[in-house]
PDB file of C-alpha atoms in Angstrom:
ATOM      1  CA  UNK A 149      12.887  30.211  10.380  1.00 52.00           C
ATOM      2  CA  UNK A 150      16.216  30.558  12.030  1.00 68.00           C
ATOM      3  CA  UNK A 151      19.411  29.193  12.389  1.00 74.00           C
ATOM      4  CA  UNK A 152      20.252  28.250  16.349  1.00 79.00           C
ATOM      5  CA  UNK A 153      23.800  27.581  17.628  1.00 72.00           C
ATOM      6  CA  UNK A 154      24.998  27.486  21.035  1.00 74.00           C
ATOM      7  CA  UNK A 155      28.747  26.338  21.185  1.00 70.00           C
ATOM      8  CA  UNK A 156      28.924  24.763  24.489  1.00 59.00           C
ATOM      9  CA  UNK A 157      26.523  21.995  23.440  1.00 55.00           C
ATOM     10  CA  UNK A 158      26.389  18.479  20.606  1.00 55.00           C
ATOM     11  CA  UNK A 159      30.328  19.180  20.393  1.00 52.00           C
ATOM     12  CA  UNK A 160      29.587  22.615  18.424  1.00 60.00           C
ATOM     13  CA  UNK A 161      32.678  23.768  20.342  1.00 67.00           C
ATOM     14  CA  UNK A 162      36.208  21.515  21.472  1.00 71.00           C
ATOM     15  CA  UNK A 163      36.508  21.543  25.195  1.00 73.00           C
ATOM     16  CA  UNK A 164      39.719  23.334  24.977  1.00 76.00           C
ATOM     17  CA  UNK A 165      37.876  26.190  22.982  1.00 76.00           C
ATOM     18  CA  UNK A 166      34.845  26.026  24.889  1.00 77.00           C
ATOM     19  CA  UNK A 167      37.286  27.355  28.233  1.00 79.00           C
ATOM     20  CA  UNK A 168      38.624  29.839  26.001  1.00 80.00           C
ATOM     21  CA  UNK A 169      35.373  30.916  24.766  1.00 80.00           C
ATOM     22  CA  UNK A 170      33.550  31.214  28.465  1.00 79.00           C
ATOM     23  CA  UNK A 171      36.773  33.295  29.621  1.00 85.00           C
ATOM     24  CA  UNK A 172      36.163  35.972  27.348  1.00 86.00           C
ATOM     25  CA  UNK A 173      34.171  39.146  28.225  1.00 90.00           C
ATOM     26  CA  UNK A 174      30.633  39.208  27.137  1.00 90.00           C
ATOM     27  CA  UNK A 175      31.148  41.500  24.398  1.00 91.00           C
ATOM     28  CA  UNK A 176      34.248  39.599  22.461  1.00 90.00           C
ATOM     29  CA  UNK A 177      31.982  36.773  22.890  1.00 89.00           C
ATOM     30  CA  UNK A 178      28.823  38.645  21.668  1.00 92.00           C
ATOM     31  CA  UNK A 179      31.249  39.814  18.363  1.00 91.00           C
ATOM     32  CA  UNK A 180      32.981  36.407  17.974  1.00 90.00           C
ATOM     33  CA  UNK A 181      29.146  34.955  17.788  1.00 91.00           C
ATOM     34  CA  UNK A 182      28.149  37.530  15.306  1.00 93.00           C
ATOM     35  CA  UNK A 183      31.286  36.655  12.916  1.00 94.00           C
ATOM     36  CA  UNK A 184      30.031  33.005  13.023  1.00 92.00           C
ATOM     37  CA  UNK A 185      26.648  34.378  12.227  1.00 93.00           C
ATOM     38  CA  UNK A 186      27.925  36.520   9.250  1.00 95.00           C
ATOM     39  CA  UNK A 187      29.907  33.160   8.007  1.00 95.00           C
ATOM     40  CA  UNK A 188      27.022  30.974   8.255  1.00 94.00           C
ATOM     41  CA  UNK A 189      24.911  33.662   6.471  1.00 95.00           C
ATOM     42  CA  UNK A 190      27.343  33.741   3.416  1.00 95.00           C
ATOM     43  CA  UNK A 191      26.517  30.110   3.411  1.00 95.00           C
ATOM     44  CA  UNK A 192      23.248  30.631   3.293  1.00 94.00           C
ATOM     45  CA  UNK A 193      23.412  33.176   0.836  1.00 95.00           C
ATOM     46  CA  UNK A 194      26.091  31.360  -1.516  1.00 96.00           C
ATOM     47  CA  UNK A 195      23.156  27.994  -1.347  1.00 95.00           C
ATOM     48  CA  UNK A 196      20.563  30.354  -2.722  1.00 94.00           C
ATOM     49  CA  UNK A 197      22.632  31.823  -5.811  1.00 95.00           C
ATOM     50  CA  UNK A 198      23.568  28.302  -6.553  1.00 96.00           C
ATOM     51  CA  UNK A 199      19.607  26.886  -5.861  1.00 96.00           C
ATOM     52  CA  UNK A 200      21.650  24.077  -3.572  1.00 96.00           C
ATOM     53  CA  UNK A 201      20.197  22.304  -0.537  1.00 95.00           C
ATOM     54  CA  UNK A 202      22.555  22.561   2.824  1.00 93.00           C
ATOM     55  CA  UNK A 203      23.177  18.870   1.482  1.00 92.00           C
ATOM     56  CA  UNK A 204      24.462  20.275  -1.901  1.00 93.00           C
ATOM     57  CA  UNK A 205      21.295  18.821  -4.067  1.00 95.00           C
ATOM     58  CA  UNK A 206      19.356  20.982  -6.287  1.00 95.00           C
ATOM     59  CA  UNK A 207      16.631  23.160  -5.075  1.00 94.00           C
ATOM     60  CA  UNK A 208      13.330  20.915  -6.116  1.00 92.00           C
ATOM     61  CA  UNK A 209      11.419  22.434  -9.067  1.00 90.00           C
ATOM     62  CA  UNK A 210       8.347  24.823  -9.057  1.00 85.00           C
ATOM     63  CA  UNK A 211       5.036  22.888  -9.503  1.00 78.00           C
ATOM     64  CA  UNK A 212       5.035  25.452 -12.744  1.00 72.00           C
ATOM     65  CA  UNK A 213       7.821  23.982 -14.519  1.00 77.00           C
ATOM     66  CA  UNK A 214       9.241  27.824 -14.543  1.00 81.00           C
ATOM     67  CA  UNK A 215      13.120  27.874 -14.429  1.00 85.00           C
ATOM     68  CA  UNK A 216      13.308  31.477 -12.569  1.00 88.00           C
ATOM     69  CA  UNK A 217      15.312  31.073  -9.534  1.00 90.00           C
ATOM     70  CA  UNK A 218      13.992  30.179  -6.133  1.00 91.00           C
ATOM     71  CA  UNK A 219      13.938  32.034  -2.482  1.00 91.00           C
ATOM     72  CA  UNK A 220      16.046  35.314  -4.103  1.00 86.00           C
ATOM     73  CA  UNK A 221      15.446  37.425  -1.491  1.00 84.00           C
ATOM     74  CA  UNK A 222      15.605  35.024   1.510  1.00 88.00           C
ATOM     75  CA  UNK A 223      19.012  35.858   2.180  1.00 89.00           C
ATOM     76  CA  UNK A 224      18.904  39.799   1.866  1.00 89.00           C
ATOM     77  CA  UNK A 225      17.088  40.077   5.467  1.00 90.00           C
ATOM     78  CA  UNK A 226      19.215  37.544   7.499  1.00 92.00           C
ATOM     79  CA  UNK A 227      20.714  38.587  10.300  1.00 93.00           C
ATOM     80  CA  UNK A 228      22.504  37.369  13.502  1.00 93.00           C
ATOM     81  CA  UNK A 229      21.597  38.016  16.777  1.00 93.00           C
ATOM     82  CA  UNK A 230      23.313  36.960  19.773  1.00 92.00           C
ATOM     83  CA  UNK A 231      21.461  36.711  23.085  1.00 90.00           C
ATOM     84  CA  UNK A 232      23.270  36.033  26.375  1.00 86.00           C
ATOM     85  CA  UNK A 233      26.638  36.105  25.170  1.00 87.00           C
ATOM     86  CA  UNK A 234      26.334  32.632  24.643  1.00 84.00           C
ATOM     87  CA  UNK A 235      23.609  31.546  21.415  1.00 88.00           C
ATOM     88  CA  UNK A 236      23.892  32.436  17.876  1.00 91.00           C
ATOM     89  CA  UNK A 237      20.468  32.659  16.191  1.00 92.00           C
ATOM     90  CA  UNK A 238      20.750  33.701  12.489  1.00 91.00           C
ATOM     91  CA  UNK A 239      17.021  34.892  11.191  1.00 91.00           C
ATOM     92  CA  UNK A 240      15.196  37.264   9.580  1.00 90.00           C
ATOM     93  CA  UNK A 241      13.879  40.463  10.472  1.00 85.00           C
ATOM     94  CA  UNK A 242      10.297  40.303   9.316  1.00 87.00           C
ATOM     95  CA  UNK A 243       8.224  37.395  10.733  1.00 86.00           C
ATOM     96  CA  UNK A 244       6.337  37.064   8.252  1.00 84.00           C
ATOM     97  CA  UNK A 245       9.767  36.837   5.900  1.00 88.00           C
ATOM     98  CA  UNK A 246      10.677  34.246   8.500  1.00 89.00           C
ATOM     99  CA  UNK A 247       7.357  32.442   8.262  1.00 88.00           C
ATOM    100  CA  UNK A 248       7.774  32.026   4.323  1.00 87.00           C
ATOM    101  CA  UNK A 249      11.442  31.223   4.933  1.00 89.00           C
ATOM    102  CA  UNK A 250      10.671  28.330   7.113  1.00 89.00           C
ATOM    103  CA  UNK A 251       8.101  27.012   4.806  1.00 89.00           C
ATOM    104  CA  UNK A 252      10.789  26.870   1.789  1.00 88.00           C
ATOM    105  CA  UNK A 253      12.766  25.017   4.543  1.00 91.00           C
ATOM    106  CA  UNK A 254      10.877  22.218   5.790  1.00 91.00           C
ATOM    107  CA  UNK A 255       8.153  22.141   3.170  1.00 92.00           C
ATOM    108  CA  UNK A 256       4.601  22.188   3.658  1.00 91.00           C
ATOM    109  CA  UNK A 257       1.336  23.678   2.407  1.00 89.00           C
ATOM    110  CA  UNK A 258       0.485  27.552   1.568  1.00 83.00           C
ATOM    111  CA  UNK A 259      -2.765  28.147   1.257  1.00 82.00           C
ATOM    112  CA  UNK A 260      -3.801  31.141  -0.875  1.00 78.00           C
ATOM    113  CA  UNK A 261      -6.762  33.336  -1.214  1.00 79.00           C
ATOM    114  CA  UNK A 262      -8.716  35.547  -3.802  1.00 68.00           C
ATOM    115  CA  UNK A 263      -7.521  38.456  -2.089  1.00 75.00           C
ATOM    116  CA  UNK A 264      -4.184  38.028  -1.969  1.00 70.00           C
ATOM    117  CA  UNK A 265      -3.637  36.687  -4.754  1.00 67.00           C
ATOM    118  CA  UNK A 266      -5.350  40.255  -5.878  1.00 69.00           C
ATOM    119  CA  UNK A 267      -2.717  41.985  -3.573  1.00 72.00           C
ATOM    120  CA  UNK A 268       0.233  40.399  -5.474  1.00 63.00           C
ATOM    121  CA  UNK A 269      -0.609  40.629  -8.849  1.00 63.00           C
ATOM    122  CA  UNK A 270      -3.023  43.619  -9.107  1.00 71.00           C
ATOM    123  CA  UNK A 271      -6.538  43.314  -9.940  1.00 73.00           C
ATOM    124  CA  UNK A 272      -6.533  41.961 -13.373  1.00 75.00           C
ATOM    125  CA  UNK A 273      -8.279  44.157 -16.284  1.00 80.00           C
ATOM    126  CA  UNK A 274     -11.156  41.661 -17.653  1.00 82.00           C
ATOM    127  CA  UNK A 275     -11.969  44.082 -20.430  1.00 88.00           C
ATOM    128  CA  UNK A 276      -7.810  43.665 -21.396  1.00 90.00           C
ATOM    129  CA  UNK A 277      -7.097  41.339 -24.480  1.00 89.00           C
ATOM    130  CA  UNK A 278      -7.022  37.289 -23.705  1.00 91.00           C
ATOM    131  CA  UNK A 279      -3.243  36.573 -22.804  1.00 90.00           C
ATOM    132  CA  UNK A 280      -2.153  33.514 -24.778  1.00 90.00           C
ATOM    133  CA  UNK A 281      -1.417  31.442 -21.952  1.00 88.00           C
ATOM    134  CA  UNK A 282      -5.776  31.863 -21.378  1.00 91.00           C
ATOM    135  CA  UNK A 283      -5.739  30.884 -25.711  1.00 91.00           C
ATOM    136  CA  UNK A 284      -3.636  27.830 -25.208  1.00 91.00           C
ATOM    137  CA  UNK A 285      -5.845  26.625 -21.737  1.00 90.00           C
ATOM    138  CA  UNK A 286      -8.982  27.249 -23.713  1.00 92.00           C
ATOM    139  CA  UNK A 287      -7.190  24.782 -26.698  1.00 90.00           C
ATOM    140  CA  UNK A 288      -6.329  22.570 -24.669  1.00 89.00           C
ATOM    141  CA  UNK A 289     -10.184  22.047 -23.215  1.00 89.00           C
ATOM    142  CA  UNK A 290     -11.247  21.921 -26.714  1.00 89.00           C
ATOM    143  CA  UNK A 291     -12.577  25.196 -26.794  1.00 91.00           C
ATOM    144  CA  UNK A 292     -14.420  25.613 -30.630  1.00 90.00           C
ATOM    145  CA  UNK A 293     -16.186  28.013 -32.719  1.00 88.00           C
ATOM    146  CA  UNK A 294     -19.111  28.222 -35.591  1.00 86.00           C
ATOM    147  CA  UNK A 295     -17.785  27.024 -39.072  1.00 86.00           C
ATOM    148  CA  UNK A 296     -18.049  29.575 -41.542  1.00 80.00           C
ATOM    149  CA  UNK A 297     -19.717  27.258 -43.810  1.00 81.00           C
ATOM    150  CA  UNK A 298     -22.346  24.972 -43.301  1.00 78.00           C
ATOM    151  CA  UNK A 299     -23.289  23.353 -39.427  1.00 84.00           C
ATOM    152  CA  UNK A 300     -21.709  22.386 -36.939  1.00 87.00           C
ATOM    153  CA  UNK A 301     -18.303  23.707 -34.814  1.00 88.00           C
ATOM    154  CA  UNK A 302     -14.494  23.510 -35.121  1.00 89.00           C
ATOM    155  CA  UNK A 303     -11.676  23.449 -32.766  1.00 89.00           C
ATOM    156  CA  UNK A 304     -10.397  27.043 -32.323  1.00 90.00           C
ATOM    157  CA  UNK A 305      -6.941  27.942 -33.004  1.00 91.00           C
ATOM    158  CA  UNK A 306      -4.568  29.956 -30.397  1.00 92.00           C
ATOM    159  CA  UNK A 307      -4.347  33.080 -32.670  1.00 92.00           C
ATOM    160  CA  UNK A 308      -7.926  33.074 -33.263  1.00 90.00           C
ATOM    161  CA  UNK A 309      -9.210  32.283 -29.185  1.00 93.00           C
ATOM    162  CA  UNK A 310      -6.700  35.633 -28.826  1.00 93.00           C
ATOM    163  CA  UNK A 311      -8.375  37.954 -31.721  1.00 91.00           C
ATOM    164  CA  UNK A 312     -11.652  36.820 -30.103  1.00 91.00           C
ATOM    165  CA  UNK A 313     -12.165  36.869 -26.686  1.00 93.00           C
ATOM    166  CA  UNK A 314     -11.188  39.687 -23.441  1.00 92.00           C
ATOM    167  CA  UNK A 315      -9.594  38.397 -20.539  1.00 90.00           C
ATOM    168  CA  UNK A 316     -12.692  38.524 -18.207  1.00 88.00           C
ATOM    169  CA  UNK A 317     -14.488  36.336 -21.206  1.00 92.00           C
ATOM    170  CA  UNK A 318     -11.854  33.907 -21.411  1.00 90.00           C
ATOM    171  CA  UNK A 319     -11.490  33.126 -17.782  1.00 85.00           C
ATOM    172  CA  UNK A 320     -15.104  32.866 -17.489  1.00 87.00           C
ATOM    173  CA  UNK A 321     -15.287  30.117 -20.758  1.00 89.00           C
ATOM    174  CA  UNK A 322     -11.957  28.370 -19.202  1.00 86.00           C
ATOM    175  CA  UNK A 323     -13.707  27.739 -15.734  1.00 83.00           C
ATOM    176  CA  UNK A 324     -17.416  26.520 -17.085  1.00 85.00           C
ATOM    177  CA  UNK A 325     -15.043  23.701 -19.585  1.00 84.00           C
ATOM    178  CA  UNK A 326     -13.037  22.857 -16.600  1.00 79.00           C
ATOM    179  CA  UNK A 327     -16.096  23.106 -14.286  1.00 76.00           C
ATOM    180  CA  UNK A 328     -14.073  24.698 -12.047  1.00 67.00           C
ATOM    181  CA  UNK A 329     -16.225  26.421  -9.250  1.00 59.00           C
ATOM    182  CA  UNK A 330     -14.932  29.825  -8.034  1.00 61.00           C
ATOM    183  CA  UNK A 331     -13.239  29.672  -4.799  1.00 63.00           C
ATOM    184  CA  UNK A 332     -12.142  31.823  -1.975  1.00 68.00           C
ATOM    185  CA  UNK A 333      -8.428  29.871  -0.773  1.00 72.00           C
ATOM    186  CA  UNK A 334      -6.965  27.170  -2.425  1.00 72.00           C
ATOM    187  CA  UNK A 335      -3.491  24.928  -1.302  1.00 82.00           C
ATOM    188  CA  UNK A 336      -0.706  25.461  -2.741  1.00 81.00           C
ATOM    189  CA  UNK A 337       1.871  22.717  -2.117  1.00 87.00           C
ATOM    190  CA  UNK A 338       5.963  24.003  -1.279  1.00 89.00           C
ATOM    191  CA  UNK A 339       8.472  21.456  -1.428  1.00 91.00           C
ATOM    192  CA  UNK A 340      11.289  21.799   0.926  1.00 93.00           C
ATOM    193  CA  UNK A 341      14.106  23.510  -0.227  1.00 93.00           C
ATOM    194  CA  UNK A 342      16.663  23.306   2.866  1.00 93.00           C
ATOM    195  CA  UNK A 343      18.875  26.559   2.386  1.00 93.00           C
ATOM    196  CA  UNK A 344      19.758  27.236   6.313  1.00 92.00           C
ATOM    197  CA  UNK A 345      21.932  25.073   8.306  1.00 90.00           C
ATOM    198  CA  UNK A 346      24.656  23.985   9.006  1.00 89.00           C
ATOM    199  CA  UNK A 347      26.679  20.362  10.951  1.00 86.00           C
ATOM    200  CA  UNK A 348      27.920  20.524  14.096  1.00 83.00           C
ATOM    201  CA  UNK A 349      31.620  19.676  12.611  1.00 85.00           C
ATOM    202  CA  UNK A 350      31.759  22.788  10.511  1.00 88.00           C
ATOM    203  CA  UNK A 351      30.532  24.828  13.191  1.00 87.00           C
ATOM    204  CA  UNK A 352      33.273  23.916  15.597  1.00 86.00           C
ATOM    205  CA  UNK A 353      35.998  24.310  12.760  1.00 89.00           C
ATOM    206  CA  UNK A 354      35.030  27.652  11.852  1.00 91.00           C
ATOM    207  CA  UNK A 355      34.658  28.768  14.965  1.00 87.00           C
ATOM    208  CA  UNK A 356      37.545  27.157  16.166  1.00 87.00           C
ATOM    209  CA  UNK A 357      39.135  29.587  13.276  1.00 90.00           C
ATOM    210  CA  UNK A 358      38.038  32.303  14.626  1.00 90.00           C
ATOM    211  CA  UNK A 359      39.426  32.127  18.160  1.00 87.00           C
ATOM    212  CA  UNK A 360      42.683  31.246  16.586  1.00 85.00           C
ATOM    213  CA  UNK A 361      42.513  34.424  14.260  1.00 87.00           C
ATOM    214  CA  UNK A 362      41.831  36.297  17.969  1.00 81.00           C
ATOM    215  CA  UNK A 363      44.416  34.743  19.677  1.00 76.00           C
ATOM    216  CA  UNK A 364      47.082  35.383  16.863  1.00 78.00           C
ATOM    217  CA  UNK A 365      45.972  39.018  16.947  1.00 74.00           C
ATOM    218  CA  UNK A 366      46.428  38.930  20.811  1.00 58.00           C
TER     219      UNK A 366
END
């Protein structure tokens, strides 16, 4: 995902600042592009830290309910590149960064595998203790146990699900009361979460800014 600008076009740039931009050597041009860049990056940046849209909304929430904040490390790797003197294009450096970037952006579908998953969180340790979040799913399904006296089976309780039952046990219970299948990929649904952009109006006054700042310094 990446920001484009080009100043000479949709009124990014006034005509009187457009002359003064194309009369400029390459190079001041190439810096005065990169300064925009750096601006609109702070932007960028600032939206993140504040979980605001380029529209000044909230961020929409995780599918999780979690509260953690959103895309924290989306605006460590921008950077702005200039390419013939004349277009600003404010990305990142990894494409793959880029690719998840863009995805937070416009919204979409990921779509995740076993495998990954595996790579992000580590192989998990079946013989390990259940993890209460496992206790509560298994609750929740109406997971029970024997009675200690006479016949018959009672809903388990969170604490004793925990005492009870490994992790590898309690994912294997959790998917045969779900009847949950294993599977190989799954979607995840993103929501868009616009963080990069900017209008054509602010464009042209900040850059507008910074030819005055040049000028001033002669």
């Amino acid at each position: 995902m990446s920001l484009v600008i080009t100043p000479n076009s949709k009124q990014a740039l006034s005509a009187k600042h457009q002359l003064q931009l194309l009369a400029l050597p390459p190079a001041k041009r190439v810096r005065i592009l990169k300064t925009l860049g750096r601006y609109e990056r702070k932007l960028a940046r600032q939206r993140i830290r504040t979980q605001t849209t380029v529209d000044g909304k909230k961020f929409a929430a995780r599918e999780n309910g979690k509260k953690t904040k959103m895309l924290k490390r989306m605006g460590k790797t921008l950077e702005p590149y200039v390419k013939a003197s004349n277009r600003l294009e404010l990305k990142h450096k990894a494409n793959l960064t880029g690719r998840i970037a863009a995805l937070h952006q416009e919204g979409g579908v990921e779509r995740m595998t076993a495998s990954r998953m595996a790579r992000i969180h580590g192989k998990p340790d079946y013989k390990s203790p259940c993890t209460r979040s496992q206790a509560k799913a298994l609750s929740a399904e109406g997971y029970k146990v024997r009675k200690a006296k006479g016949n018959g089976y009672r809903r388990a309780s969170i604490k004793e699900i925990m005492a009870s039952l490994n992790h590898g046990k309690a994912g294997l219970i959790l998917r045969e009361l779900r009847d949950d299948k294993r599977r190989n990929s799954w979607p995840i649904p993103v929501k868009a979460r616009p963080f990069l952009g900017d209008s054509s109006a602010n464009v042209q006054a900040q850059l507008a800014t910074i030819l005055n700042q040049l000028n001033k310094r002669g």
